[in-house]
CSV table of C-alpha atoms (C1' of nucleotides) in Angstrom, one decimal:
chain,number,residue,atom,x,y,z
A,49,MET,CA,-16.5,18.6,-13.8
A,50,MET,CA,-15.2,15.1,-12.9
A,51,THR,CA,-11.8,14.6,-14.4
A,52,SER,CA,-10.8,11.2,-13.2
A,53,VAL,CA,-7.3,10.5,-12.0
A,54,ASP,CA,-4.7,9.4,-14.5
A,55,THR,CA,-3.9,5.7,-13.9
A,56,ASP,CA,-0.7,5.7,-15.8
A,57,LEU,CA,0.6,8.6,-13.8
A,58,MET,CA,-0.5,6.9,-10.6
A,59,ARG,CA,1.4,3.7,-11.7
A,60,VAL,CA,4.5,5.7,-12.3
A,61,LEU,CA,4.5,7.3,-8.9
A,62,ALA,CA,3.5,4.2,-7.0
A,63,ASP,CA,7.0,2.7,-7.1
A,64,PRO,CA,8.9,3.2,-3.8
A,65,LEU,CA,12.1,4.2,-5.6
A,66,ARG,CA,10.5,6.5,-8.0
A,67,LEU,CA,8.5,8.2,-5.2
A,68,ARG,CA,11.8,8.4,-3.3
A,69,ILE,CA,13.3,10.2,-6.3
A,70,VAL,CA,10.4,12.5,-6.5
A,71,THR,CA,10.6,13.4,-2.9
A,72,LEU,CA,14.3,14.2,-3.2
A,73,LEU,CA,13.9,16.2,-6.4
A,74,ALA,CA,11.1,18.2,-4.5
A,75,ARG,CA,13.9,19.7,-2.3
A,76,GLU,CA,16.6,20.3,-4.9
A,77,THR,CA,17.6,19.7,-8.5
A,78,LEU,CA,19.9,16.9,-8.6
A,79,CYS,CA,22.0,14.9,-11.1
A,80,THR,CA,22.0,11.0,-11.4
A,81,THR,CA,25.3,10.9,-9.3
A,82,HIS,CA,23.5,12.6,-6.4
A,83,LEU,CA,20.6,10.2,-6.6
A,84,VAL,CA,22.8,7.2,-6.6
A,85,ALA,CA,24.5,8.5,-3.4
A,86,GLU,CA,21.2,9.4,-1.8
A,87,THR,CA,19.3,6.3,-2.6
A,88,GLY,CA,22.1,3.7,-2.8
A,89,ALA,CA,20.5,2.2,-5.8
A,90,ARG,CA,22.6,1.1,-8.9
A,91,GLN,CA,23.0,3.6,-11.6
A,92,THR,CA,21.3,1.4,-14.2
A,93,ASN,CA,18.3,1.0,-12.0
A,94,LEU,CA,18.0,4.7,-11.4
A,95,SER,CA,18.5,5.5,-15.1
A,96,ASN,CA,15.6,3.1,-15.9
A,97,HIS,CA,13.3,4.8,-13.4
A,98,LEU,CA,14.3,8.2,-14.5
A,99,ARG,CA,13.4,7.3,-17.9
A,100,VAL,CA,10.0,6.3,-16.8
A,101,LEU,CA,9.6,9.5,-15.0
A,102,ARG,CA,10.8,11.5,-17.9
A,103,GLU,CA,8.3,9.8,-20.3
A,104,ALA,CA,5.5,10.4,-17.9
A,105,GLY,CA,6.3,14.1,-17.8
A,106,VAL,CA,7.1,14.1,-14.1
A,107,VAL,CA,10.7,15.3,-14.5
A,108,ASP,CA,12.7,17.5,-17.0
A,109,THR,CA,16.3,17.0,-17.9
A,110,GLU,CA,19.0,19.6,-18.3
A,111,PRO,CA,22.5,18.5,-19.5
A,112,CYS,CA,25.4,20.2,-17.8
A,113,GLY,CA,28.7,19.1,-19.0
A,114,TRP,CA,29.3,15.5,-17.9
A,115,PHE,CA,26.2,15.4,-15.7
A,116,THR,CA,22.4,15.5,-16.3
A,117,TYR,CA,20.3,17.5,-13.8
A,118,TYR,CA,16.8,16.3,-13.3
A,119,ARG,CA,14.2,18.9,-12.3
A,120,LEU,CA,10.7,18.1,-11.1
A,121,ARG,CA,7.7,19.5,-12.9
A,122,PRO,CA,5.4,21.0,-10.3
A,123,GLU,CA,2.4,21.1,-12.6
A,124,CYS,CA,2.3,17.5,-13.0
A,125,LEU,CA,2.0,16.8,-9.2
A,126,ALA,CA,-0.3,19.8,-8.6
A,127,GLN,CA,-2.8,18.4,-11.2
A,128,LEU,CA,-2.8,15.0,-9.4
A,129,ALA,CA,-3.2,16.9,-6.0
A,130,ASP,CA,-6.3,18.7,-7.6
A,131,GLN,CA,-7.9,15.7,-8.9
A,132,PHE,CA,-7.6,13.9,-5.6
A,133,ALA,CA,-8.9,16.8,-3.8
A,134,GLU,CA,-11.8,17.0,-6.1
A,135,LEU,CA,-12.4,13.2,-5.7
A,136,ALA,CA,-12.3,13.8,-1.8
A,137,GLU,CA,-14.7,16.6,-2.0
A,138,SER,CA,-17.1,14.6,-4.1
A,139,ALA,CA,-16.8,11.8,-1.7
A,140,ARG,CA,-18.1,13.9,1.1
A,141,THR,CA,-21.3,14.5,-0.5
A,142,ALA,CA,-21.7,11.0,-1.8
A,143,ALA,CA,-21.6,9.4,1.5
A,144,ASP,CA,-25.3,9.9,2.1
A,145,ASN,CA,-26.1,9.2,-1.5
A,146,LYS,CA,-27.0,5.5,-1.5
A,147,ARG,CA,-28.2,3.7,-4.6
A,148,ALA,CA,-31.1,1.4,-3.9
A,149,CYS,CA,-30.4,-2.3,-3.5
A,150,PRO,CA,-31.4,-4.0,-6.6
B,126,MET,CA,7.2,20.0,7.3
B,127,MET,CA,7.8,17.3,4.7
B,128,THR,CA,5.4,14.3,5.2
B,129,SER,CA,6.3,12.0,2.2
B,130,VAL,CA,3.5,10.3,0.3
B,131,ASP,CA,2.5,6.8,1.4
B,132,THR,CA,3.7,4.4,-1.1
B,133,ASP,CA,1.4,1.6,0.0
B,134,LEU,CA,-1.5,3.8,-0.5
B,135,MET,CA,-0.3,4.8,-3.9
B,136,ARG,CA,0.1,1.3,-5.0
B,137,VAL,CA,-3.4,0.5,-3.9
B,138,LEU,CA,-4.9,3.4,-5.9
B,139,ALA,CA,-2.6,2.8,-9.0
B,140,ASP,CA,-4.7,-0.1,-10.2
B,141,PRO,CA,-7.1,0.9,-13.1
B,142,LEU,CA,-10.0,-1.2,-11.7
B,143,ARG,CA,-9.4,0.0,-8.2
B,144,LEU,CA,-9.4,3.6,-9.3
B,145,ARG,CA,-12.5,3.1,-11.2
B,146,ILE,CA,-14.2,1.8,-8.1
B,147,VAL,CA,-13.0,4.8,-6.1
B,148,THR,CA,-14.3,7.1,-8.8
B,149,LEU,CA,-17.6,5.4,-8.8
B,150,LEU,CA,-17.9,5.5,-5.0
B,151,ALA,CA,-17.0,9.2,-5.1
B,152,ARG,CA,-20.4,9.8,-6.7
B,153,GLU,CA,-22.6,7.4,-4.7
B,154,THR,CA,-22.4,4.8,-2.1
B,155,LEU,CA,-22.7,1.4,-3.8
B,156,CYS,CA,-22.8,-2.3,-3.0
B,157,THR,CA,-20.9,-5.0,-4.9
B,158,THR,CA,-23.8,-5.9,-7.1
B,159,HIS,CA,-23.9,-2.3,-8.4
B,160,LEU,CA,-20.1,-2.4,-8.9
B,161,VAL,CA,-20.3,-5.6,-10.9
B,162,ALA,CA,-22.9,-4.1,-13.1
B,163,GLU,CA,-21.0,-0.8,-13.6
B,164,THR,CA,-17.5,-2.2,-14.3
B,165,GLY,CA,-18.4,-5.6,-15.8
B,166,ALA,CA,-15.8,-7.3,-13.8
B,167,ARG,CA,-16.3,-10.6,-12.0
B,168,GLN,CA,-17.7,-10.6,-8.6
B,169,THR,CA,-14.6,-12.4,-7.3
B,170,ASN,CA,-12.4,-10.0,-8.8
B,171,LEU,CA,-14.2,-7.0,-7.4
B,172,SER,CA,-14.3,-8.7,-4.0
B,173,ASN,CA,-10.6,-9.0,-4.0
B,174,HIS,CA,-9.9,-5.5,-5.0
B,175,LEU,CA,-12.6,-4.3,-2.4
B,176,ARG,CA,-10.7,-6.1,0.2
B,177,VAL,CA,-7.5,-4.3,-0.8
B,178,LEU,CA,-9.3,-0.8,-0.6
B,179,ARG,CA,-10.8,-1.9,2.7
B,180,GLU,CA,-7.5,-2.9,4.2
B,181,ALA,CA,-5.9,0.2,3.0
B,182,GLY,CA,-8.5,2.3,4.7
B,183,VAL,CA,-9.9,3.7,1.5
B,184,VAL,CA,-13.4,2.5,1.8
B,185,ASP,CA,-15.7,1.5,4.8
B,186,THR,CA,-18.3,-1.3,4.6
B,187,GLU,CA,-21.8,-1.2,6.0
B,188,PRO,CA,-24.0,-4.4,5.8
B,189,CYS,CA,-27.5,-4.0,4.8
B,190,GLY,CA,-29.5,-7.1,4.8
B,191,TRP,CA,-28.1,-9.3,2.1
B,192,PHE,CA,-25.9,-6.5,0.7
B,193,THR,CA,-22.8,-4.8,1.7
B,194,TYR,CA,-22.5,-1.1,0.9
B,195,TYR,CA,-19.3,0.4,0.3
B,196,ARG,CA,-18.5,3.9,1.3
B,197,LEU,CA,-15.5,6.1,0.3
B,198,ARG,CA,-13.5,7.7,3.0
B,199,PRO,CA,-12.8,11.2,2.1
B,200,GLU,CA,-10.0,11.8,4.6
B,201,CYS,CA,-7.9,9.3,2.9
B,202,LEU,CA,-8.0,11.0,-0.5
B,203,ALA,CA,-7.8,14.5,1.1
B,204,GLN,CA,-4.6,13.5,2.8
B,205,LEU,CA,-3.1,12.2,-0.4
B,206,ALA,CA,-4.2,15.3,-2.2
B,207,ASP,CA,-2.5,17.6,0.5
B,208,GLN,CA,0.7,15.6,0.3
B,209,PHE,CA,1.0,16.0,-3.4
B,210,ALA,CA,0.0,19.6,-3.2
B,211,GLU,CA,2.8,20.1,-0.7
B,212,LEU,CA,5.1,18.2,-2.9
B,213,ALA,CA,4.4,20.4,-5.8
B,214,GLU,CA,4.6,23.6,-3.9
B,215,SER,CA,8.1,22.4,-2.6
B,216,ALA,CA,9.1,21.6,-6.2
B,217,ARG,CA,8.4,25.1,-7.4
B,218,THR,CA,11.1,26.5,-5.0
B,219,ALA,CA,13.5,23.7,-5.6
B,220,ALA,CA,13.6,24.4,-9.3
B,221,ASP,CA,16.6,26.9,-8.8
B,222,ASN,CA,18.0,25.0,-6.0
B,223,LYS,CA,20.7,23.0,-7.7
B,224,ARG,CA,23.1,20.9,-5.8
B,225,ALA,CA,26.7,21.4,-7.1
B,226,CYS,CA,28.2,18.7,-9.4
B,227,PRO,CA,30.6,16.4,-7.4
C,68,DC,C1',42.8,10.2,-31.6
C,69,DT,C1',42.6,7.9,-27.0
C,70,DT,C1',41.1,7.9,-22.4
C,71,DT,C1',37.8,8.7,-18.9
C,72,DC,C1',33.8,10.0,-17.1
C,73,DA,C1',28.2,10.3,-16.6
C,74,DC,C1',24.6,8.4,-18.4
C,75,DA,C1',21.5,5.6,-21.5
C,76,DT,C1',20.1,1.2,-23.5
C,77,DC,C1',19.5,-3.6,-24.0
C,78,DA,C1',18.1,-8.6,-23.1
C,79,DG,C1',17.6,-11.9,-19.4
C,80,DT,C1',15.4,-13.2,-15.1
C,81,DG,C1',12.9,-13.6,-10.9
C,82,DG,C1',9.1,-12.2,-8.0
C,83,DC,C1',5.1,-10.0,-7.3
C,84,DC,C1',0.2,-9.2,-8.3
C,85,DG,C1',-4.1,-9.2,-10.9
C,86,DC,C1',-7.5,-12.5,-12.6
C,87,DT,C1',-10.1,-16.9,-12.4
C,88,DG,C1',-13.0,-21.0,-10.8
C,89,DA,C1',-14.3,-23.5,-7.0
C,90,DT,C1',-15.7,-23.2,-2.5
C,91,DG,C1',-17.2,-21.5,2.1
C,92,DC,C1',-19.8,-18.5,5.3
C,93,DG,C1',-23.5,-15.7,7.1
C,94,DA,C1',-28.1,-13.7,6.4
C,95,DT,C1',-32.8,-14.1,4.6
C,96,DT,C1',-36.9,-16.4,3.1
C,97,DG,C1',-40.5,-20.2,3.0
D,223,DC,C1',-35.1,-27.4,8.5
D,224,DA,C1',-33.5,-26.5,3.5
D,225,DA,C1',-33.0,-23.4,-0.3
D,226,DT,C1',-31.2,-19.2,-2.1
D,227,DC,C1',-28.9,-15.0,-2.1
D,228,DG,C1',-24.7,-11.7,-1.7
D,229,DC,C1',-20.2,-11.7,-0.6
D,230,DA,C1',-15.5,-13.5,1.2
D,231,DT,C1',-11.8,-16.6,0.9
D,232,DC,C1',-8.6,-19.7,-1.4
D,233,DA,C1',-5.0,-22.0,-4.5
D,234,DG,C1',-3.4,-21.7,-9.1
D,235,DC,C1',-1.9,-19.6,-13.1
D,236,DG,C1',-0.1,-16.1,-16.3
D,237,DG,C1',1.8,-11.7,-17.4
D,238,DC,C1',3.9,-7.7,-16.2
D,239,DC,C1',7.7,-5.1,-14.1
D,240,DA,C1',11.5,-4.0,-11.2
D,241,DC,C1',16.3,-5.2,-11.0
D,242,DT,C1',20.7,-6.7,-12.9
D,243,DG,C1',25.2,-7.0,-15.9
D,244,DA,C1',27.0,-6.1,-20.1
D,245,DT,C1',27.5,-2.9,-23.5
D,246,DG,C1',26.7,1.4,-26.2
D,247,DT,C1',26.9,6.7,-26.6
D,248,DG,C1',28.3,11.4,-26.2
D,249,DA,C1',31.0,14.9,-23.9
D,250,DA,C1',35.3,16.5,-21.6
D,251,DA,C1',40.4,16.1,-21.0
D,252,DG,C1',45.2,15.0,-22.2
DNA sequence: CTTTCACATCAGTGGCCGCTGATGCGATTG
DNA sequence: CAATCGCATCAGCGGCCACTGATGTGAAAG
């Protein structure tokens, strides 16, 4: 079956800062303060990006006193990985499958 | 090892029309005329997107008389799939790995 | 209640990028 | 040669989006 890749999810992950956030969260669960320190970006900027990631289902939030922890959702990335793997596998057999010139 | 995902490649693939092209090329090798017919986009538009895909190493070109065939490069997508799979796997162990509140 | 903190939301702005029409280039045909 | 075809390139324009500062919200502490 050919489940094409989700464009919206790709657009979400195609941003440098968002991908940076995702990479950081892949190592450990962090709160915004940590991300500000790690990336050097402004708090407002990060908050906006985290909102995008949250709405796209890439991250989950967990309030903890004053802080809010952000946790990465592995299923989301795993699904994307599977779709690209499937696409790559399909491409291997498509190489010799030329459609005739019109 | 943690090889982070290539942002530039992501940006290239995050465009709806380009992803459409990639999906089509994953099934069979096509030339621009075919892609114009399949997508309904203008030739100029497609040519621009194909240029981006070519420069990003996503596709290869093969001249054939008047036509130019576009072939998908599986390694490119496979590498992306691996990186996301690695990220997802790392995220699974990172869920319980909270950094302390500052 | 007031203060202080982390974080979210909002409107404004600047820059990037996708789309377009016009045009150029190389290959093929007669 | 000239005509025709597929495709690439270019400048211009318009819309989207990332970033910002100001401000709002809710929780914890005194």
